[in-house]
């Protein structure tokens, strides 16, 4: 990593490779391109200072350059120590679209330092809007402001040693060091902030909890629950990336195999559909009888994991819960059964238990693909150590999926910025209005050659909706 | 039609045929059978007087006998002048499971008289709970009570001639005649009523409007929006009955044909999936960009109707809106294009405009299948005169679909009855609690051989749900 | 039945209804319509006398009128005592397109008398070409000629009583009566015959056996094994008509059900695809490991019947073999399991054994749908008494399927007629040349809106085929 | 490359990595494992010297070790200069299962030298059976023998300079040098040869031409046309590897895209099914009307390439013909359309024309993925330079596919070896008997959990087949 003209990135020489991939990705991100066309000429974000804390990838680069072309001034860090694509970071830095503070393989100390840098604009200014993913940037601001007050009141500073996790220790170390340097930084920042748009479930969950306590000092937009975000991230994204990950990791033929999909929520629905499309026989496990019945109606067999442990070939967790496939389960599987997770978190699969199974032998077949051999000689093939296999073994969501997600982000940023003085948004958490959700969809139809029908006034009146939408109520199931 | 031991039905001789079909249907209605097992021994509806106003079909017969086996005393009429299956009515009458007041092909005068009879239990009593479909029984009670008060106050009675529609004229004629006979009938009835469970969109819509004005005098449960009701009625029911209707009406091979599905809501989704399953090339028209994008992700072509008018073979409306396929459209279709509606109502297709096209020739190929020949010689095949083709040309929803719907009804009836004195339900419109929705699903899984997984306490806590459910929040999209 | 202007049909009054259906069917039979266009103006069959012995249905009516428009003089009978559609017969008779000798529900005596009449053109002439289905017309001619010689040699006539089956008794009774009347009829007929085109497996099998013994006195074209005939009759036809038959017979929802398809040949492949398309979980039984492996690659579970007897909901035989589902099997099925056959013949299912099961109770639910209740109380639903369920419970193959089959017939008739003096065809059994098979396909593409690519000369040379085809060798698998 | 204990391979250090992958692959190659079990104990190939000329990959390693475990002595070279996987070669060499003469990236001189070495066993002996892929080993033997005779007769040796291709120049250079060293080598070799089993279309084509001229001096088995080989290599293999190749090369989301599959033979059928499974809208181009009609029946749109040039997103050639997608076509495509070939050979796409388009700009995005930008600014993404994209951009066929192919090879080798003195095989080209084809299928069913039904004697007689098969005639279409 190096300091390059005010950025902190790994290698500016990768910028050209990054630029090539950005240009390819742009064609697959029509929503963002459409935003540039619609809002670029008016420079709608002129004057906005945006801090983004979101995986610094090629797709994010297209988001950054979209916000930049709309007039914003940007500083960017990643929200995960491993997720930066260095060629993407380099390309953005070189183009000057944003100042970038990210590289692949940061340590936790670096991570929080870089977040801090992304939040500090020149002239002792903070951002005026936030793009957050997981809520770390938001947390630094809120905790910063809290400790500023404590520091002001009783000169006390946070003590990193008192915090449990490495993560927290490092966050508070940064605050401890910097609050005395500028003891009103975070409170000035909050005063300037038009709001935050948050990308993920986890971050949104945090925001709702803060708001519930009445401690949210600026408006927040929950991008995560836009239909065009959640369906793409979950159903369509995973339908694409599950087979991709299995292919790259194992080269195994899926046709004819028995595949168990644990969970039939949105992710499970996408995964099951993909596996059926590959010619697999698909089994589903579910706890929710409604989702289970949906699986039946799709012609899928709903079973308990135990019922197919010994005969299935591939096991995929998608539940968002924990302890789904345990080491005891894997001990009973057939030889070279493949096990992977595409759900929320790595605790769906008991990787730890597997590693600690008595006399287990682990062989790395290739990066992110390990074979664990049990004492009886049979083995299981574990993908990505139980972490998200589509990220670990493939390249995550394709650009078109991210275009949906990031167009929601862009519209949320515009919404926050243009309403900074209108009073439309209180200090609460809002979902993006359905008309903007529909707009995101609309912006992606043209590149697919889809023609949308237009309601007549008479028809719109008949079903009690505006001609231009929104067309559905909030709890419509799609 | 005849009076038979207190019932008014068409032909008691059809009872045996009806009984055979009821027995077959029972096997396909596991939810209702499970209710009999669970709630029969305790006679949970003992003491309840139920009036049902809901299509008197074989499937409804299984509902009626379920409520009867739970202890209720029942009187039943149909909610549509054409929808009674006379052999079903006869079987119920003969078994004495309910008193039945219905036959196929009533006129509107008979219709309201029969509704009136179904609402009048012996000893001048009304029902204690209502099963309603479309809201006609509810309306008779509410209008009755309203006019009772007017009659009491100023001896005025409704004047049928002042109402616009035939329907209204006949309703008010009954009220006019009967109010003087028993001028407190409807108000006593309301006092006794634990509530109504309503089956359809239309009926639910009416109830919300009444409740909004504060005029609802008893609780109402909206069965229509239970997930297990709406998905089955819309997605799965139509996936079954669209090809069934086309097969029976036309014997046409769907494989290789171009089929246009107008609308990609739940009904459209089921229809499109069915047509793809038959080997058709499927086009979708949509006004909602989110639904349109979902169609794209399914590999379907989203077009405007005008773009494929001349080349498509089959056109199906599913929109719930009006004026979707106009006579002008049909004038441009290829010869013997098939046109049908499986959406809300018969105004999706301009049947009237077609009939009145200058020099059009109409030939009835067989009942519910007409060919309209335009002056230029080309013709279109119209199914069921633009009314619901799955009812007109096939037999509507299969028993398994109705089992989901009617198990919701049964649980709603139990909920209303057992809470008649608990104060749980105010005079408002409620959706069935999600745990009951999940219960309906649960009751249908066993007969499909599905095994449900059970959450551990630890897992349930991790995702913040009770072990036994409900598992999702209200706006979950399924 | 009645004699009407030289025809023997049931009711001439049904002619108008038949005509309407014929007109509808014509649009779905583009291959035949194209033949009319191409060969009608030259009257290519002028002078030909055609006898057809083939189910007298609406689709056959379109074939008959095609041959008629090509210049032929026709007489027609049915090849099955139940298969005539009386309104089709009437329409043809009324239009004078052919003389018709057929009605629904002939007895076997009538059957052979009618066949005889169809073979006798005015002026003591026989046909000059035959369209045969099953080989009965061919057999009458060959047996007639054989017995003429015996009669000539030793005045002996066949003795019906000596034959085993009712069928044979009636055939020989006709010959016994008529040979003395005209003792050279059949030999003159054979001399005039340019050949026969045979529709089915059974008939083709007979022809190969006769030819093998050197006893075939005229050329025969095996239409049955044209790819465009066999794929449509088997894969695509059954994919359409299996669900159609199940829908009409039982109204049962197929989604979520477990369906066992016995046999994964062409018929089984079509059936399995249809059931998957309906949302069923499909099991396949197979004896041939290659077909079984194909089923696996489609994601289907290959099992022995015994393994799923107790859990499956629907059982369909497609094997072309016998004793597939025995009464012992049915005794173990779950209550109201549905059993039907769409394979070759009614001995795939042990209907006889079922009827004779001790203390079995049979209830006819409706025509072609029976419930057999075993002494333990569980029952099975038997479709069409184990005969072809798509014919018994639905309307058989749709017009588009028959168009492929009958365009092969038409081209075969033209081929035989135009080569009657060229020596191209010896007294052997020929498959239709592949270029004609390809032509049949070509004639059906236009109505589906398909655009065919044309090889350049250079490309054709590169793969060693003529520009205009045929493109594949005989054992190409398609 | 290096000489290592008599092998010529690249790097023996890769042996352990190769061994790990071989062990994984074995589990996916049940047919070969079953052969080891069945034929290993009897050492059925004891005494056989096998030369293999076939891509030296991990899957081939499993074949080699199978033949080795059956008792054979083996020498192996690759049949393509790029296709060797060096870790596979190293693992085989290290294990001593065969002597290996192959590395990735040979030049043509090396290629023919290595083939020569693989054909020369110790003690001046040649092989007793050949495994060939493309016919190069066979050609070296036949040309060697031919020139030996010429050399014997008139002392003349081949003159490499007189041959046109680099390939031929190098082959004849080897012969020129070695014939004088041992002027009866190839004729002794031929005398010892029990035959050759040939893997591919090209090699089989050559063999038929040689046999036609009566110049084949030993029997040959055409493994290529076994159903279990051709269906797996074409339909199922490509269904797997087309999406795999597109995913790895471009990360593009296939759902919603318009994909054109040029050709609907076996490869095209597999490709189209895969793309439909991914959620694409699929267009097919075809020249053969029967295949085109099959596409229609699958619900696919059959078009000319020109009709969709401007709107489609992905173009894949599968025709086996040449000049399918020309530079002129690509000049009209939309920006970043993806173009690739999975058909026979790289002349399906006019890569040369594209490279030479005036003012075209080529950018390599990453290996095997190039973007060609036309002067107007739009570009196309070319996969694998128009060569097989599943090999270039992914890893070719998965092990399960190759297991089918190589089990055919193993059975063919056993058949040739055990019949070397029985006279069963003349010097002609034979397809593998259908019972062996069925056996290959049978050996793959168990690992998929499939249960095969067994015919009773009575049933077998009824359909005129042996109980144990084969069950179908030669031209059965599967």
JSON list of C-alpha atoms in Angstrom, two decimals, chain C residues 157-275:
[
{"chain": "C", "resi": 157, "resn": "UNK", "atom": "CA", "xyz": [-63.93, -70.93, -48.71]},
{"chain": "C", "resi": 158, "resn": "UNK", "atom": "CA", "xyz": [-62.73, -69.75, -45.34]},
{"chain": "C", "resi": 159, "resn": "UNK", "atom": "CA", "xyz": [-64.63, -71.12, -42.35]},
{"chain": "C", "resi": 160, "resn": "UNK", "atom": "CA", "xyz": [-65.14, -68.28, -39.83]},
{"chain": "C", "resi": 161, "resn": "UNK", "atom": "CA", "xyz": [-65.86, -70.73, -37.06]},
{"chain": "C", "resi": 162, "resn": "UNK", "atom": "CA", "xyz": [-62.35, -72.05, -37.23]},
{"chain": "C", "resi": 163, "resn": "UNK", "atom": "CA", "xyz": [-60.81, -68.74, -36.26]},
{"chain": "C", "resi": 164, "resn": "UNK", "atom": "CA", "xyz": [-60.12, -67.83, -32.70]},
{"chain": "C", "resi": 165, "resn": "UNK", "atom": "CA", "xyz": [-60.92, -64.18, -32.29]},
{"chain": "C", "resi": 166, "resn": "UNK", "atom": "CA", "xyz": [-64.17, -62.40, -32.93]},
{"chain": "C", "resi": 167, "resn": "UNK", "atom": "CA", "xyz": [-62.20, -60.09, -35.15]},
{"chain": "C", "resi": 168, "resn": "UNK", "atom": "CA", "xyz": [-61.02, -62.86, -37.43]},
{"chain": "C", "resi": 169, "resn": "UNK", "atom": "CA", "xyz": [-64.39, -64.59, -37.47]},
{"chain": "C", "resi": 170, "resn": "UNK", "atom": "CA", "xyz": [-65.97, -61.45, -38.83]},
{"chain": "C", "resi": 171, "resn": "UNK", "atom": "CA", "xyz": [-63.27, -60.74, -41.37]},
{"chain": "C", "resi": 172, "resn": "UNK", "atom": "CA", "xyz": [-63.51, -64.24, -42.82]},
{"chain": "C", "resi": 173, "resn": "UNK", "atom": "CA", "xyz": [-67.29, -64.16, -42.80]},
{"chain": "C", "resi": 174, "resn": "UNK", "atom": "CA", "xyz": [-67.15, -61.21, -45.15]},
{"chain": "C", "resi": 175, "resn": "UNK", "atom": "CA", "xyz": [-64.65, -62.94, -47.40]},
{"chain": "C", "resi": 176, "resn": "UNK", "atom": "CA", "xyz": [-66.66, -66.16, -47.39]},
{"chain": "C", "resi": 177, "resn": "UNK", "atom": "CA", "xyz": [-69.75, -64.30, -48.51]},
{"chain": "C", "resi": 178, "resn": "UNK", "atom": "CA", "xyz": [-68.17, -62.08, -51.12]},
{"chain": "C", "resi": 179, "resn": "UNK", "atom": "CA", "xyz": [-65.58, -64.22, -52.86]},
{"chain": "C", "resi": 180, "resn": "UNK", "atom": "CA", "xyz": [-68.16, -66.25, -54.73]},
{"chain": "C", "resi": 181, "resn": "UNK", "atom": "CA", "xyz": [-69.83, -63.02, -55.82]},
{"chain": "C", "resi": 182, "resn": "UNK", "atom": "CA", "xyz": [-66.67, -61.75, -57.51]},
{"chain": "C", "resi": 183, "resn": "UNK", "atom": "CA", "xyz": [-63.91, -64.35, -57.40]},
{"chain": "C", "resi": 184, "resn": "UNK", "atom": "CA", "xyz": [-61.17, -62.10, -58.85]},
{"chain": "C", "resi": 185, "resn": "UNK", "atom": "CA", "xyz": [-61.91, -58.90, -56.99]},
{"chain": "C", "resi": 186, "resn": "UNK", "atom": "CA", "xyz": [-58.88, -58.86, -54.75]},
{"chain": "C", "resi": 187, "resn": "UNK", "atom": "CA", "xyz": [-56.39, -59.96, -57.36]},
{"chain": "C", "resi": 188, "resn": "UNK", "atom": "CA", "xyz": [-57.55, -57.23, -59.72]},
{"chain": "C", "resi": 189, "resn": "UNK", "atom": "CA", "xyz": [-57.28, -54.83, -56.83]},
{"chain": "C", "resi": 190, "resn": "UNK", "atom": "CA", "xyz": [-53.70, -55.86, -56.07]},
{"chain": "C", "resi": 191, "resn": "UNK", "atom": "CA", "xyz": [-52.74, -55.45, -59.69]},
{"chain": "C", "resi": 192, "resn": "UNK", "atom": "CA", "xyz": [-54.03, -51.89, -59.62]},
{"chain": "C", "resi": 193, "resn": "UNK", "atom": "CA", "xyz": [-52.44, -51.00, -56.31]},
{"chain": "C", "resi": 194, "resn": "UNK", "atom": "CA", "xyz": [-49.53, -48.57, -56.39]},
{"chain": "C", "resi": 195, "resn": "UNK", "atom": "CA", "xyz": [-48.94, -49.32, -52.72]},
{"chain": "C", "resi": 196, "resn": "UNK", "atom": "CA", "xyz": [-49.94, -48.66, -49.15]},
{"chain": "C", "resi": 197, "resn": "UNK", "atom": "CA", "xyz": [-48.76, -46.06, -46.66]},
{"chain": "C", "resi": 198, "resn": "UNK", "atom": "CA", "xyz": [-49.08, -47.39, -43.14]},
{"chain": "C", "resi": 199, "resn": "UNK", "atom": "CA", "xyz": [-49.52, -45.20, -40.08]},
{"chain": "C", "resi": 200, "resn": "UNK", "atom": "CA", "xyz": [-48.66, -47.31, -37.02]},
{"chain": "C", "resi": 201, "resn": "UNK", "atom": "CA", "xyz": [-46.12, -49.53, -35.37]},
{"chain": "C", "resi": 202, "resn": "UNK", "atom": "CA", "xyz": [-48.44, -52.51, -35.40]},
{"chain": "C", "resi": 203, "resn": "UNK", "atom": "CA", "xyz": [-49.25, -52.18, -39.08]},
{"chain": "C", "resi": 204, "resn": "UNK", "atom": "CA", "xyz": [-45.64, -51.60, -39.99]},
{"chain": "C", "resi": 205, "resn": "UNK", "atom": "CA", "xyz": [-44.60, -54.64, -37.99]},
{"chain": "C", "resi": 206, "resn": "UNK", "atom": "CA", "xyz": [-47.09, -56.79, -39.93]},
{"chain": "C", "resi": 207, "resn": "UNK", "atom": "CA", "xyz": [-45.81, -55.41, -43.23]},
{"chain": "C", "resi": 208, "resn": "UNK", "atom": "CA", "xyz": [-42.19, -56.19, -42.43]},
{"chain": "C", "resi": 209, "resn": "UNK", "atom": "CA", "xyz": [-43.16, -59.75, -41.54]},
{"chain": "C", "resi": 210, "resn": "UNK", "atom": "CA", "xyz": [-45.07, -60.20, -44.78]},
{"chain": "C", "resi": 211, "resn": "UNK", "atom": "CA", "xyz": [-42.25, -58.66, -46.79]},
{"chain": "C", "resi": 212, "resn": "UNK", "atom": "CA", "xyz": [-39.73, -60.89, -45.06]},
{"chain": "C", "resi": 213, "resn": "UNK", "atom": "CA", "xyz": [-41.63, -63.91, -46.33]},
{"chain": "C", "resi": 214, "resn": "UNK", "atom": "CA", "xyz": [-41.61, -62.37, -49.81]},
{"chain": "C", "resi": 215, "resn": "UNK", "atom": "CA", "xyz": [-45.40, -62.15, -49.82]},
{"chain": "C", "resi": 216, "resn": "UNK", "atom": "CA", "xyz": [-45.88, -58.42, -50.17]},
{"chain": "C", "resi": 217, "resn": "UNK", "atom": "CA", "xyz": [-47.49, -57.86, -53.59]},
{"chain": "C", "resi": 218, "resn": "UNK", "atom": "CA", "xyz": [-47.09, -54.05, -53.70]},
{"chain": "C", "resi": 219, "resn": "UNK", "atom": "CA", "xyz": [-44.77, -51.40, -52.20]},
{"chain": "C", "resi": 220, "resn": "UNK", "atom": "CA", "xyz": [-45.38, -50.13, -48.70]},
{"chain": "C", "resi": 221, "resn": "UNK", "atom": "CA", "xyz": [-44.28, -46.90, -47.09]},
{"chain": "C", "resi": 222, "resn": "UNK", "atom": "CA", "xyz": [-43.69, -46.91, -43.37]},
{"chain": "C", "resi": 223, "resn": "UNK", "atom": "CA", "xyz": [-44.94, -43.51, -42.30]},
{"chain": "C", "resi": 224, "resn": "UNK", "atom": "CA", "xyz": [-44.67, -44.48, -38.66]},
{"chain": "C", "resi": 225, "resn": "UNK", "atom": "CA", "xyz": [-40.93, -44.09, -38.44]},
{"chain": "C", "resi": 226, "resn": "UNK", "atom": "CA", "xyz": [-40.60, -40.66, -40.00]},
{"chain": "C", "resi": 227, "resn": "UNK", "atom": "CA", "xyz": [-39.04, -38.47, -37.37]},
{"chain": "C", "resi": 228, "resn": "UNK", "atom": "CA", "xyz": [-41.72, -35.85, -37.80]},
{"chain": "C", "resi": 229, "resn": "UNK", "atom": "CA", "xyz": [-44.33, -38.52, -37.24]},
{"chain": "C", "resi": 230, "resn": "UNK", "atom": "CA", "xyz": [-42.83, -40.43, -34.35]},
{"chain": "C", "resi": 231, "resn": "UNK", "atom": "CA", "xyz": [-41.57, -37.45, -32.34]},
{"chain": "C", "resi": 232, "resn": "UNK", "atom": "CA", "xyz": [-44.91, -35.69, -32.64]},
{"chain": "C", "resi": 233, "resn": "UNK", "atom": "CA", "xyz": [-47.03, -38.73, -31.93]},
{"chain": "C", "resi": 234, "resn": "UNK", "atom": "CA", "xyz": [-44.88, -39.70, -28.99]},
{"chain": "C", "resi": 235, "resn": "UNK", "atom": "CA", "xyz": [-42.95, -36.87, -27.35]},
{"chain": "C", "resi": 236, "resn": "UNK", "atom": "CA", "xyz": [-44.94, -33.77, -28.20]},
{"chain": "C", "resi": 237, "resn": "UNK", "atom": "CA", "xyz": [-48.37, -35.35, -28.52]},
{"chain": "C", "resi": 238, "resn": "UNK", "atom": "CA", "xyz": [-48.19, -37.01, -25.12]},
{"chain": "C", "resi": 239, "resn": "UNK", "atom": "CA", "xyz": [-46.63, -33.96, -23.49]},
{"chain": "C", "resi": 240, "resn": "UNK", "atom": "CA", "xyz": [-49.86, -32.23, -24.46]},
{"chain": "C", "resi": 241, "resn": "UNK", "atom": "CA", "xyz": [-52.41, -34.92, -23.84]},
{"chain": "C", "resi": 242, "resn": "UNK", "atom": "CA", "xyz": [-51.22, -36.50, -20.57]},
{"chain": "C", "resi": 243, "resn": "UNK", "atom": "CA", "xyz": [-51.98, -33.44, -18.42]},
{"chain": "C", "resi": 244, "resn": "UNK", "atom": "CA", "xyz": [-55.09, -32.83, -20.50]},
{"chain": "C", "resi": 245, "resn": "UNK", "atom": "CA", "xyz": [-56.37, -36.30, -19.74]},
{"chain": "C", "resi": 246, "resn": "UNK", "atom": "CA", "xyz": [-55.56, -36.09, -16.04]},
{"chain": "C", "resi": 247, "resn": "UNK", "atom": "CA", "xyz": [-57.16, -32.65, -15.76]},
{"chain": "C", "resi": 248, "resn": "UNK", "atom": "CA", "xyz": [-60.40, -33.68, -17.41]},
{"chain": "C", "resi": 249, "resn": "UNK", "atom": "CA", "xyz": [-60.67, -36.99, -15.61]},
{"chain": "C", "resi": 250, "resn": "UNK", "atom": "CA", "xyz": [-59.81, -35.95, -12.09]},
{"chain": "C", "resi": 251, "resn": "UNK", "atom": "CA", "xyz": [-59.46, -32.17, -11.76]},
{"chain": "C", "resi": 252, "resn": "UNK", "atom": "CA", "xyz": [-56.57, -32.98, -9.48]},
{"chain": "C", "resi": 253, "resn": "UNK", "atom": "CA", "xyz": [-53.82, -30.45, -8.87]},
{"chain": "C", "resi": 254, "resn": "UNK", "atom": "CA", "xyz": [-50.60, -31.93, -10.22]},
{"chain": "C", "resi": 255, "resn": "UNK", "atom": "CA", "xyz": [-48.29, -29.41, -8.55]},
{"chain": "C", "resi": 256, "resn": "UNK", "atom": "CA", "xyz": [-46.67, -30.87, -5.48]},
{"chain": "C", "resi": 257, "resn": "UNK", "atom": "CA", "xyz": [-47.72, -34.41, -6.33]},
{"chain": "C", "resi": 258, "resn": "UNK", "atom": "CA", "xyz": [-45.38, -37.35, -6.82]},
{"chain": "C", "resi": 259, "resn": "UNK", "atom": "CA", "xyz": [-45.82, -38.77, -10.30]},
{"chain": "C", "resi": 260, "resn": "UNK", "atom": "CA", "xyz": [-44.31, -42.03, -11.47]},
{"chain": "C", "resi": 261, "resn": "UNK", "atom": "CA", "xyz": [-43.71, -42.33, -15.20]},
{"chain": "C", "resi": 262, "resn": "UNK", "atom": "CA", "xyz": [-43.09, -45.96, -16.10]},
{"chain": "C", "resi": 263, "resn": "UNK", "atom": "CA", "xyz": [-40.77, -45.91, -19.10]},
{"chain": "C", "resi": 264, "resn": "UNK", "atom": "CA", "xyz": [-38.54, -43.14, -20.41]},
{"chain": "C", "resi": 265, "resn": "UNK", "atom": "CA", "xyz": [-38.74, -43.71, -24.14]},
{"chain": "C", "resi": 266, "resn": "UNK", "atom": "CA", "xyz": [-40.19, -41.01, -26.37]},
{"chain": "C", "resi": 267, "resn": "UNK", "atom": "CA", "xyz": [-43.63, -41.18, -24.75]},
{"chain": "C", "resi": 268, "resn": "UNK", "atom": "CA", "xyz": [-42.15, -41.24, -21.26]},
{"chain": "C", "resi": 269, "resn": "UNK", "atom": "CA", "xyz": [-39.89, -38.30, -22.06]},
{"chain": "C", "resi": 270, "resn": "UNK", "atom": "CA", "xyz": [-42.85, -36.24, -23.21]},
{"chain": "C", "resi": 271, "resn": "UNK", "atom": "CA", "xyz": [-44.91, -37.24, -20.18]},
{"chain": "C", "resi": 272, "resn": "UNK", "atom": "CA", "xyz": [-42.15, -36.53, -17.67]},
{"chain": "C", "resi": 273, "resn": "UNK", "atom": "CA", "xyz": [-41.55, -33.10, -19.20]},
{"chain": "C", "resi": 274, "resn": "UNK", "atom": "CA", "xyz": [-45.24, -32.31, -18.96]},
{"chain": "C", "resi": 275, "resn": "UNK", "atom": "CA", "xyz": [-45.46, -33.34, -15.32]}
]
